[in-house]
Coordinates of C-alpha atoms and ligand atoms in Angstrom, one line a residue:
X785 CA -5.0 -8.3 -9.1
X786 CA -1.3 -8.7 -8.2
X787 CA -0.7 -6.7 -5.0
X788 CA 2.7 -5.7 -6.4
X789 CA 1.3 -4.3 -9.6
X790 CA 2.0 -0.6 -8.9
X791 CA -0.1 0.9 -11.6
X792 CA -3.2 -0.8 -10.2
X793 CA -2.9 1.0 -6.9
X794 CA -5.1 4.0 -6.0
X795 CA -3.3 7.1 -4.8
X796 CA -4.4 6.4 -1.2
X797 CA -2.9 2.9 -1.3
X798 CA 0.2 4.2 -2.9
X799 CA 0.7 6.7 -0.2
X800 CA 0.4 4.0 2.4
X801 CA 2.9 1.9 0.6
X802 CA 5.4 4.7 0.2
X803 CA 5.1 5.4 3.8
X804 CA 6.0 1.8 4.6
X805 CA 9.1 2.2 2.4
X806 CA 10.1 5.3 4.4
X807 CA 9.2 7.8 1.7
X808 CA 7.3 11.0 2.1
X809 CA 3.7 11.2 0.9
X810 CA 4.5 13.7 -1.8
X811 CA 6.7 11.0 -3.4
X812 CA 3.6 8.9 -3.9
X813 CA 1.9 11.9 -5.6
X814 CA 4.9 12.3 -8.0
X815 CA 5.0 8.6 -8.7
X816 CA 1.2 8.5 -9.4
X817 CA 1.6 11.5 -11.7
X818 CA 4.3 9.8 -13.7
X819 CA 2.2 6.7 -14.1
X820 CA -1.2 8.1 -14.8
X821 CA -0.6 11.6 -16.2
X822 CA 2.7 11.6 -17.9
X823 CA 2.2 7.9 -18.9
X824 CA 5.7 6.8 -18.1
X825 CA 6.6 3.4 -19.5
X826 CA 9.0 2.6 -16.6
X827 CA 10.6 3.8 -13.4
X828 CA 13.7 5.0 -15.4
X829 CA 11.7 7.8 -17.0
X830 CA 10.8 9.3 -13.6
X831 CA 13.8 11.6 -13.5
X832 CA 12.7 13.8 -10.6
X833 CA 12.6 10.9 -8.2
X834 CA 15.8 9.9 -6.4
X835 CA 17.6 7.0 -8.1
X836 CA 17.5 4.9 -4.9
X837 CA 13.8 5.2 -4.7
X838 CA 13.4 4.2 -8.3
X839 CA 15.6 1.2 -7.8
X840 CA 13.7 0.2 -4.7
X841 CA 10.4 0.5 -6.6
X842 CA 11.8 -1.6 -9.4
X843 CA 12.6 -4.4 -6.9
X844 CA 9.3 -4.2 -5.0
X845 CA 6.8 -3.8 -7.8
X846 CA 6.0 -4.9 -11.3
X847 CA 5.4 -2.1 -13.8
X848 CA 3.3 -3.1 -16.7
X849 CA 3.7 -1.6 -20.2
X850 CA 2.3 -2.9 -23.4
X851 CA 4.4 -3.7 -26.5
X852 CA 2.8 -2.8 -29.8
X853 CA 2.8 -5.8 -32.0
X854 CA 0.8 -4.4 -34.9
X855 CA -1.1 -1.3 -35.8
X856 CA -3.6 -1.3 -38.7
X857 CA -5.0 2.0 -39.9
X858 CA -8.2 2.1 -41.9
X859 CA -7.8 3.8 -45.2
X860 CA -11.5 4.7 -45.2
X861 CA -12.0 6.5 -41.9
X862 CA -8.7 6.7 -40.0
X863 CA -9.7 4.2 -37.3
X864 CA -6.7 2.4 -35.9
X865 CA -6.6 -1.1 -34.5
X866 CA -3.8 -2.1 -32.2
X867 CA -2.6 -5.5 -31.2
X868 CA -0.6 -5.4 -27.9
X869 CA 1.6 -8.0 -26.3
X870 CA 1.2 -8.3 -22.5
X871 CA 4.2 -9.2 -20.3
X872 CA 3.3 -13.0 -20.4
X873 CA 3.1 -13.1 -24.2
X874 CA -0.6 -13.0 -24.5
X875 CA -2.0 -10.5 -26.9
X876 CA -5.1 -8.2 -26.8
X877 CA -6.6 -5.7 -29.2
X878 CA -7.9 -2.2 -28.8
X879 CA -9.4 0.2 -31.3
X880 CA -9.0 4.0 -31.6
X881 CA -11.7 6.0 -33.3
X882 CA -11.9 9.6 -34.2
X883 CA -15.3 11.3 -33.8
X884 CA -16.4 14.9 -34.1
X885 CA -16.8 15.0 -30.3
X886 CA -13.4 13.6 -29.6
X887 CA -11.3 10.5 -29.7
X888 CA -12.7 7.2 -28.4
X889 CA -10.8 4.1 -27.4
X890 CA -12.4 0.6 -27.3
X891 CA -10.5 -1.6 -24.9
X892 CA -10.5 -5.3 -24.0
X893 CA -11.2 -6.5 -20.5
X894 CA -10.1 -10.1 -20.8
X895 CA -7.8 -12.3 -22.9
X896 CA -10.4 -14.3 -24.7
X897 CA -13.9 -14.7 -23.3
X898 CA -16.1 -17.5 -21.9
X899 CA -19.5 -16.2 -22.8
X900 CA -19.7 -18.1 -26.1
X901 CA -21.8 -15.6 -28.2
X902 CA -22.3 -17.4 -31.5
X903 CA -21.4 -14.4 -33.7
X904 CA -18.3 -13.3 -31.8
X905 CA -14.7 -14.1 -32.6
X906 CA -13.3 -13.3 -29.1
X907 CA -14.9 -16.3 -27.5
X908 CA -13.9 -19.0 -30.0
X909 CA -11.0 -20.3 -27.8
X910 CA -12.6 -19.5 -24.5
X911 CA -11.2 -17.4 -21.7
X912 CA -7.4 -17.3 -21.2
X913 CA -7.3 -14.8 -18.3
X914 CA -8.6 -11.6 -16.8
X915 CA -6.8 -8.3 -17.5
X916 CA -5.6 -6.4 -14.5
X917 CA -6.7 -2.7 -13.9
X918 CA -3.2 -1.6 -15.1
X919 CA -3.5 -3.6 -18.3
X920 CA -6.8 -2.0 -19.1
X921 CA -5.4 1.4 -18.5
X922 CA -2.2 0.6 -20.4
X923 CA -4.2 0.1 -23.6
X924 CA -5.4 3.7 -23.3
X925 CA -2.0 5.0 -22.3
X926 CA -0.2 3.3 -25.1
X927 CA -2.6 4.6 -27.7
X928 CA -2.4 8.2 -26.2
X929 CA 1.4 8.0 -26.6
X930 CA 1.3 6.5 -30.1
X931 CA -1.3 9.0 -31.5
X932 CA -0.1 12.0 -29.5
X933 CA -3.8 12.9 -29.0
X934 CA -6.0 13.0 -25.9
X935 CA -8.6 10.3 -25.5
X936 CA -11.9 11.7 -24.3
X937 CA -14.2 8.6 -24.5
X938 CA -13.6 5.0 -23.4
X939 CA -15.8 2.1 -24.2
X940 CA -15.2 -1.3 -22.6
X941 CA -16.5 -3.2 -25.7
X942 CA -13.4 -5.0 -26.9
X943 CA -12.7 -8.7 -26.1
X944 CA -14.0 -10.1 -22.9
X945 CA -16.9 -9.7 -20.6
X946 CA -16.2 -6.8 -18.2
X947 CA -18.7 -7.9 -15.6
X948 CA -17.0 -11.3 -15.5
X949 CA -13.9 -9.4 -14.3
X950 CA -15.8 -7.2 -11.9
X951 CA -13.3 -6.2 -9.2
X952 CA -10.6 -5.3 -11.7
X953 CA -13.1 -3.4 -13.9
X954 CA -14.2 -1.3 -10.9
X955 CA -10.6 -0.4 -9.9
X956 CA -9.9 0.4 -13.5
X957 CA -12.9 2.8 -13.7
X958 CA -11.7 4.5 -10.5
X959 CA -8.2 5.0 -11.8
X960 CA -9.4 6.1 -15.2
X961 CA -11.7 8.8 -13.9
X962 CA -9.5 9.9 -11.0
X963 CA -8.7 13.6 -11.0
X964 CA -5.1 12.8 -10.5
X965 CA -4.9 10.6 -13.5
X966 CA -6.3 11.0 -17.1
X967 CA -9.5 12.3 -15.4
X968 CA -11.9 11.0 -18.0
X969 CA -15.4 11.9 -17.1
X970 CA -17.5 9.0 -15.9
X971 CA -20.2 10.1 -18.4
X972 CA -17.7 9.5 -21.2
X973 CA -17.2 5.9 -20.2
X974 CA -19.4 3.0 -21.5
X975 CA -19.3 -0.6 -20.2
X976 CA -20.9 -3.2 -22.4
X977 CA -22.2 -6.5 -21.0
X978 CA -23.9 -9.6 -22.4
X979 CA -26.2 -9.4 -19.4
X980 CA -24.8 -10.9 -16.2
X981 CA -27.9 -9.9 -14.1
X982 CA -26.5 -10.0 -10.6
X983 CA -23.4 -8.0 -11.6
X984 CA -25.5 -5.4 -13.4
X985 CA -27.4 -5.0 -10.2
X986 CA -24.2 -4.7 -8.2
X987 CA -22.8 -2.1 -10.6
X988 CA -26.1 -0.1 -10.3
X989 CA -25.5 0.2 -6.6
X990 CA -22.0 1.7 -7.1
X991 CA -24.0 4.6 -8.5
X992 CA -21.4 5.6 -11.1
X993 CA -22.3 8.0 -13.9
X994 CA -21.0 5.6 -16.6
X995 CA -23.2 4.3 -19.4
X996 CA -24.2 0.7 -19.3
X997 CA -24.6 -0.9 -22.7
X998 CA -26.5 -4.2 -22.8
X999 CA -26.0 -6.6 -25.7
X1000 CA -29.5 -7.6 -26.4
X1001 CA -29.5 -8.9 -30.0
X1002 CA -32.9 -10.6 -29.8
X1003 CA -36.3 -9.7 -28.3
X1004 CA -37.5 -13.1 -27.3
X1005 CA -35.8 -15.6 -25.0
X1006 CA -36.0 -18.3 -27.7
X1007 CA -34.1 -16.3 -30.2
X1008 CA -31.6 -14.9 -27.7
X1009 CA -30.7 -18.4 -26.5
X1010 CA -29.8 -19.3 -30.1
X1011 CA -27.3 -16.4 -30.3
X1012 CA -26.1 -16.1 -26.7
X1013 CA -25.6 -18.9 -24.2
X1014 CA -26.0 -16.5 -21.3
X1015 CA -29.7 -16.2 -22.2
X1016 CA -30.1 -19.7 -20.8
X1017 CA -29.1 -18.3 -17.4
X1018 CA -31.1 -15.1 -17.3
X1019 CA -34.5 -14.5 -19.0
X1020 CA -35.3 -11.2 -20.8
X1021 CA -37.7 -10.4 -18.0
X1022 CA -34.9 -10.6 -15.4
X1023 CA -32.7 -8.6 -17.7
X1024 CA -35.2 -5.8 -18.2
X1025 CA -35.8 -5.6 -14.5
X1026 CA -32.1 -5.2 -14.0
X1027 CA -32.0 -2.4 -16.6
X1028 CA -34.8 -0.5 -15.0
X1029 CA -33.0 -0.9 -11.7
X1030 CA -29.8 0.5 -13.2
X1031 CA -31.7 3.5 -14.4
X1032 CA -33.4 4.0 -11.1
X1033 CA -30.2 3.8 -9.2
X1034 CA -28.0 5.9 -11.4
X1035 CA -30.4 8.1 -13.6
X1036 CA -28.4 6.9 -16.6
X1037 CA -30.3 5.5 -19.5
X1038 CA -29.3 2.2 -20.9
X1039 CA -27.9 1.6 -24.4
X1040 CA -29.2 -1.5 -26.0
X1041 CA -26.9 -3.1 -28.6
X1042 CA -28.6 -5.0 -31.3
X1043 CA -26.4 -6.7 -34.0
X1044 CA -28.5 -7.4 -37.1
X1045 CA -28.0 -10.8 -38.6
X1046 CA -29.7 -11.5 -41.9
X1047 CA -32.8 -13.8 -41.6
X1048 CA -32.1 -14.4 -38.0
X1049 CA -33.2 -11.3 -36.0
X1050 CA -33.7 -8.6 -38.7
X1051 CA -37.3 -9.1 -39.7
X1052 CA -40.2 -6.8 -39.2
X1053 CA -41.7 -9.0 -36.5
X1054 CA -38.3 -8.8 -34.6
X1055 CA -38.4 -5.0 -34.6
X1056 CA -42.0 -4.9 -33.4
X1057 CA -41.3 -7.4 -30.6
X1058 CA -38.2 -5.3 -29.6
X1059 CA -40.3 -2.1 -29.6
X1060 CA -42.8 -3.8 -27.3
X1061 CA -40.1 -5.1 -25.0
X1062 CA -38.5 -1.7 -24.6
X1063 CA -41.7 0.4 -24.4
X1064 CA -41.7 3.0 -21.7
X1065 CA -38.0 2.6 -20.9
X1066 CA -35.7 5.6 -21.1
X1067 CA -33.2 4.0 -23.4
X1068 CA -31.3 4.1 -26.7
X1069 CA -30.9 1.4 -29.3
X1070 CA -27.8 1.0 -31.3
X1071 CA -28.2 -1.1 -34.4
X1072 CA -25.1 -2.7 -35.8
X1073 CA -25.0 -4.8 -38.9
X1074 CA -23.2 -7.9 -37.7
X1075 CA -19.6 -8.1 -38.6
X1076 CA -19.1 -11.4 -40.5
X1077 CA -16.6 -13.7 -38.7
X1078 CA -15.0 -16.3 -40.9
X1079 CA -15.6 -19.1 -38.4
X1080 CA -19.3 -18.4 -38.2
X1081 CA -22.0 -18.7 -40.8
X1082 CA -23.8 -15.4 -40.0
X1083 CA -24.5 -12.9 -42.7
X1084 CA -24.9 -9.1 -42.3
X1085 CA -28.3 -7.6 -42.9
X1086 CA -28.5 -5.4 -45.9
X1087 CA -28.8 -1.7 -45.7
X1088 CA -32.5 -1.7 -46.4
X1089 CA -33.3 -4.2 -43.7
X1090 CA -31.2 -2.2 -41.2
X1091 CA -32.9 1.1 -42.1
X1092 CA -36.4 -0.5 -42.1
X1093 CA -35.7 -2.0 -38.7
X1094 CA -34.6 1.4 -37.3
X1095 CA -37.7 3.1 -38.8
X1096 CA -40.1 0.6 -37.0
X1097 CA -38.4 1.4 -33.7
X1098 CA -38.5 5.1 -34.2
X1099 CA -42.2 5.0 -35.3
X1100 CA -42.9 3.4 -32.0
X1101 CA -41.1 6.0 -30.0
X1102 CA -37.9 4.1 -29.4
X1103 CA -34.7 6.1 -29.8
X1104 CA -32.7 4.1 -32.3
X1105 CA -29.6 4.8 -34.4
X1106 CA -27.6 2.8 -36.8
X1107 CA -24.0 2.6 -35.7
X1108 CA -21.6 3.9 -38.3
X1109 CA -19.4 1.0 -39.1
X1110 CA -15.8 2.0 -38.6
X1111 CA -12.7 0.1 -39.5
X1112 CA -14.5 -2.6 -41.4
X1113 CA -11.4 -3.0 -43.6
X1114 CA -9.1 -3.7 -40.7
X1115 CA -10.7 -6.7 -38.9
X1116 CA -12.9 -4.3 -37.0
X1117 CA -15.0 -6.9 -35.2
X1118 CA -14.2 -8.0 -31.7
X1119 CA -11.3 -10.4 -31.5
X1120 CA -10.7 -10.8 -35.2
X1121 CA -7.2 -9.2 -35.3
X1122 CA -6.0 -11.2 -32.3
X1123 CA -7.4 -14.4 -33.9
X1124 CA -5.7 -13.8 -37.3
X1125 CA -2.4 -13.2 -35.4
X1126 CA -2.7 -16.4 -33.3
X1127 CA -3.5 -18.4 -36.5
X1128 CA -0.4 -16.9 -38.3
X1129 CA 1.8 -17.6 -35.3
X1130 CA 0.6 -21.2 -35.3
X1131 CA 1.4 -21.6 -39.0
X1132 CA 5.0 -20.3 -38.6
Ligands
SAH1575 N1 -18.9 -8.9 -23.5 C1 -19.4 -7.6 -23.6 C2 -18.5 -6.7 -24.3 C3 -17.7 -7.1 -25.5 S1 -18.5 -7.4 -27.0 C4 -20.7 -7.7 -24.3 O1 -21.2 -8.8 -24.7 O2 -21.4 -6.7 -24.5 C5 -19.0 -5.8 -27.6 C6 -20.2 -5.8 -28.5 O3 -19.9 -6.3 -29.8 C7 -21.3 -6.7 -28.0 O4 -22.6 -6.0 -28.2 C8 -21.2 -7.9 -28.8 O5 -22.4 -8.6 -28.8 C9 -20.9 -7.3 -30.2 N2 -20.3 -8.2 -31.2 C10 -19.4 -9.2 -31.0 N3 -19.1 -9.8 -32.1 C11 -19.8 -9.1 -33.1 C12 -19.9 -9.2 -34.5 N4 -19.2 -10.2 -35.2 N5 -20.6 -8.3 -35.1 C13 -21.3 -7.4 -34.5 N6 -21.3 -7.2 -33.2 C14 -20.5 -8.1 -32.5

C-alpha cells in the first residue's frame, strides 16, 4: 500500500495524520465520511471542508477514483459488467448482480493473476500487480454511484487471488465493514481462494465473520493438479485440514466451488469421491458449469450432468446447489472482458 493513499487509511490513522497536519480530529471524521459514505470522487467535492485543507490534502495524498471504460448489461438478467481504468492505465473488471436478497458486487483483487488455473482467463498473462485497498473499495463505490442502488453483498471472486494480496485484502475488509463507511456486514462478504493453505490458516485466526469460498474443482489430488497448479503445492488433505480449522476458529461454514468441465470432473465417480471427501464437514457446495474461455479447450457440462452431479451429493447428505449462471451473454467469466479489451487495444 502507498502510505499517501488516503482512501486506504483507517479512521484512526487518518485522525493521527490530520493531527500532524494541525487539523482537528473532527476534520478526519468529515473527510472519512466524504470518502467512504458519500463516495466523493475527489477533494473538490468536499464542500464543508476549508479550501486550504482540501488543497493541502491534494498535495499530500493521492486520491484514487476509477474511470468507467465500459459497461455491459445483460439483456437476460440485468447483470452488469464493468471495465474500470486505474490511474496507471491498467484495467480491472467487476460485476454487479441483482438478487432477491439485495445487490451483490463481485470485485477483482489483482490486475491479472499468477495462480495459473487452466480454465481461467484472468491468469493467461500472469500477474501485473496487486490492487490497493482503495482500489478494491473503488470498484464498489463506482458501481454504487453508477447504479444509484445500495450494495449489500460483496464477493471477492473477480480476477486475482485475494490471499496472494493478503495485507491489502485485510485492510479492504476492515474499511468495507467499518461502521463509519458503507458498513457492509461481514456475513455478507465472501472471499474466494484457490487454496493457499498457510494464508487460509492465517485468515482463520483473524476470526472474521466473512465466508471463505474454496475453489476445489476436483476431488483427487491427481485431477486437481491437472486443473490447478496450486495443487502441486498443497494436497487435498492439507486443504481439508485448513478448512476444518477455519470452521473451528470462526464458526463459519466453508463454501466449496466446483466448476464442472465436461468429461474432466463431471462423472458419477467424481461426485462420489467429492461426497466422500466432504463427508462430515459443515459446508456448502456450489456447482458451476465451467464458462468456456476461448483460449482454453474446456467444454461446459450439460444440464443433465450438472443436475445428476448435484443429486449424488445431496443424496449423500452434502448441501449442494447449482449456481445460477448470470451474465453469460456479457463475458461473465473471470477476466474475459478485460482480455477482450486488451486484445482490441493491441489491434488498434
Ligand atoms: N483466485 C480466487 C478468486 C477468483 S476466481 C479463486 O481461485 O477462488 C473465482 C472463481 O471462479 C473460482 O472458483 C475460479 O476457479 C472460478 N473460475 C475461473 N474461471 C472460470 C471459468 N472459466 N468457469 C467457471 N469458473 C471459473
